[in-house]
Structure formats: C-alpha cells, structure tokens
Amino acid sequence: EPRLAAKLAKHNLGIDYIDDEKLYDQGARMEALAKGKIDLALTTVDAFLQHGAKHLKDGKYPGVILWNIDESNGGDAVFLAKDRKSFDDVKASDKVCYAAGTPSEHLWDFASLAFANLGENLATDNGVVAGDCYKKLQAGKVQVAVLWQPFTAIAEKAGYPKVFATGGQADDIIIDIVVANRDYVVKEKDALVKLASAYFSTIDAYSKDKAGHAKFITKDCGADCKNDETLGLAVLGGIDFLDYTENACLWWGMCGSAVKMTSRIRKTGRLLAAKGKIAANKLPDAASILNDSFLGSMKKEREEQIRLASEVAGDKTKAPKKLAASEKEYAYAADKKDG
C-alpha cells in the first residue's frame, strides 16, 4: 500500500509482500511462520487457532497476535437460490458451497450450529474462492453459497436472498489479525513499533478519505472488481477496518474496559472444537498468544496528542481527554429473516 510504504520508507523500512499460492493455505502459512520463512502473517482468529496448533514451536503457538486489522460486517454472507427465502426453505437434498479453509467455512460452521435444520447433513460442493461458489449458485449446482466481497454485492444486486451475514447475526465471528513470529518480535521490536505507528496512521488517513480508500481497494481487488469503484466501495462497506482506538479500547482492554479479544479467542475455540476442527484440550490460553506491547507503546503517545489538542482547543471547547471507543451496531435486511 503506497501510503504505508511511504511512511515506513522514512525509517528505511520496507515490507516484502509474499504472494505465493502455496501460502493461501492457512496450514502452510502457519508452518512458514513457525519456521521463520515469513516474519508476519495476515490471518483470522479462527484460522490461527485451528492451524497454529499443528505447528507448535517449543510447545507454543508459532506466533503472537499484535493487533486486529478488521472485522467483517456484512462482507461475508450466506446466500440462497432465488426460489428460497430463508433457511427454513433449505431441503435435505440441497448442496452448499464455501471456499474450504477460508473464513467462509468458519461462517458456515457458525450458521450450521445456529440453525438446527442445517446440521451436518447438507452435501458440499466446495470451491477454492468465493467466485467459484457464486458461479455454482448461478448454475443451480448448489442452493446455498457462502460468499465474500465483491461477490456478496454482486449476488445481492442479482436478487439472491442474503439470509445470514457477519456483523448482523454473526457479529465478531470473522476477525482479521496480524500475527508475528515469536523470535521476530524479540529481535525486531523497534521495527514493529514503527510498523504499528505507520499502519494506524495510514488507517486514520483512509478513514478521512473514503474515495481514496475505495480506489485502492478496487485496484487491489483485481479482476473480481472489474475496475468498478462501486464494487470497491461495496468491499469497503462490508469491512470495518479497526483503528488504533478501537483496537486499544474495545478489543485489548487498555481503556478500563474488558479485554474483548480474550473472549473472542475463547468463543472461537469453542466453535472450532464443537465442529471437530481442533481438540478442546489443544486450544491455547488466550494470554499466551497475545502481545499488547506495540499497542501499549502507542497509548502514551496518543493520549499526549489528545492532551495537547485539548489544551490548544481551550476551556470552552469540549475535547476528549482520554482514549475511548464505543461498539458499532450493525443492521442488515438478513436480520429480519430467520431470527
């Protein structure tokens, strides 16, 4: 991302993004992290718990979570064939498609536990990516498809019923995170402090420049978005990029609130165990896979900025004196169906 790269270049730092199809597989990604072939991995909480357990190093998970990137808030959703309106209309003979080993599979695991009639009985006809599942839904090969953006926007526009979505019925289910190799955290602490600062500064800038963000997302989306910025905006609309304050205050408990992150790790672990993805006794203690030092190092800096802004604003201007963030509430049409 050019803005992040420019900020890091001031510190003579750069990021080598590895786009290797082999590492699309989360198990292979965690193995690479454990062996030090990659220093940082972008993954999800569920994928890290499930696949990190297969690649322990000295009895520990191969990395630690540094901060949260985003929360899916509608970008991942379950769609049905047009002749079905709700999960009540799903038949035992129907087939479901999701991209195996991705957040789509985790969302389906949650949905199939939440709605008893789905159970474990539906046959699967899976794809590699969401686009595969959308094509199968269009062709009538499956009657249920779990999609991500931009295909959620494309499917909605085409009139396929969206009956289950993140942010709505499945709040906090899919959380993207940054995970660092344990040895790398020790060796390159200063570089990671600079990365954290540059990253959150970039997120702050994009929060004020939605058009610029959509333009970048559209380009990054490639062929799936077909150079259509309305689809780029749709992708952006389905993702809540978490800024520093949301990370520190809502998720990591640095503002006197509960540590939401530990609760999410425990809940995700229980879901994975219930679906047979990992043995319950293999799940890590949440504290053992979290490292809040980089968020913590920024807290004093951010609070000092707030204090100075308050002083400059003067007595008559009410400026916040402490970091604070509130939960977002999401509402989707899908909430009106299937409870």
GROMACS .gro file of C-alpha atoms in nm, residues 68-75 172 174-176 199 203 235-243 246 250-251 326-328 330 332:
model
   31
   68ASN     CA    1  -0.661  -0.655   1.483
   69ILE     CA    2  -0.685  -0.546   1.121
   70ASP     CA    3  -1.059  -0.552   1.065
   71GLU     CA    4  -1.391  -0.709   1.146
   72SER     CA    5  -1.620  -0.843   0.874
   73ASN     CA    6  -1.952  -0.659   0.899
   74GLY     CA    7  -2.154  -0.790   0.609
   75GLY     CA    8  -1.871  -0.864   0.371
  172ASP     CA    9  -1.740  -1.061   1.571
  174ILE     CA   10  -1.453  -1.313   1.141
  175ILE     CA   11  -1.164  -1.100   1.270
  176ASP     CA   12  -0.853  -1.040   1.060
  199TYR     CA   13  -0.008   0.129   0.991
  203ILE     CA   14  -0.582   0.373   0.861
  235VAL     CA   15  -1.597  -0.429  -0.047
  236LEU     CA   16  -1.513  -0.140   0.185
  237GLY     CA   17  -1.870  -0.127   0.313
  238GLY     CA   18  -1.853  -0.489   0.424
  239ILE     CA   19  -1.536  -0.444   0.630
  240ASP     CA   20  -1.483  -0.245   0.948
  241PHE     CA   21  -1.115  -0.151   0.950
  242LEU     CA   22  -1.028  -0.114   1.317
  243ASP     CA   23  -0.833   0.197   1.406
  246GLU     CA   24  -1.093   0.056   1.860
  250LEU     CA   25  -1.268  -0.216   2.253
  251TRP     CA   26  -1.057  -0.522   2.187
  326SER     CA   27  -1.785   0.255   2.153
  327GLU     CA   28  -1.922  -0.058   1.993
  328LYS     CA   29  -2.065  -0.022   1.646
  330TYR     CA   30  -2.488  -0.321   1.254
  332TYR     CA   31  -2.895  -0.590   0.788
   0.00000   0.00000   0.00000
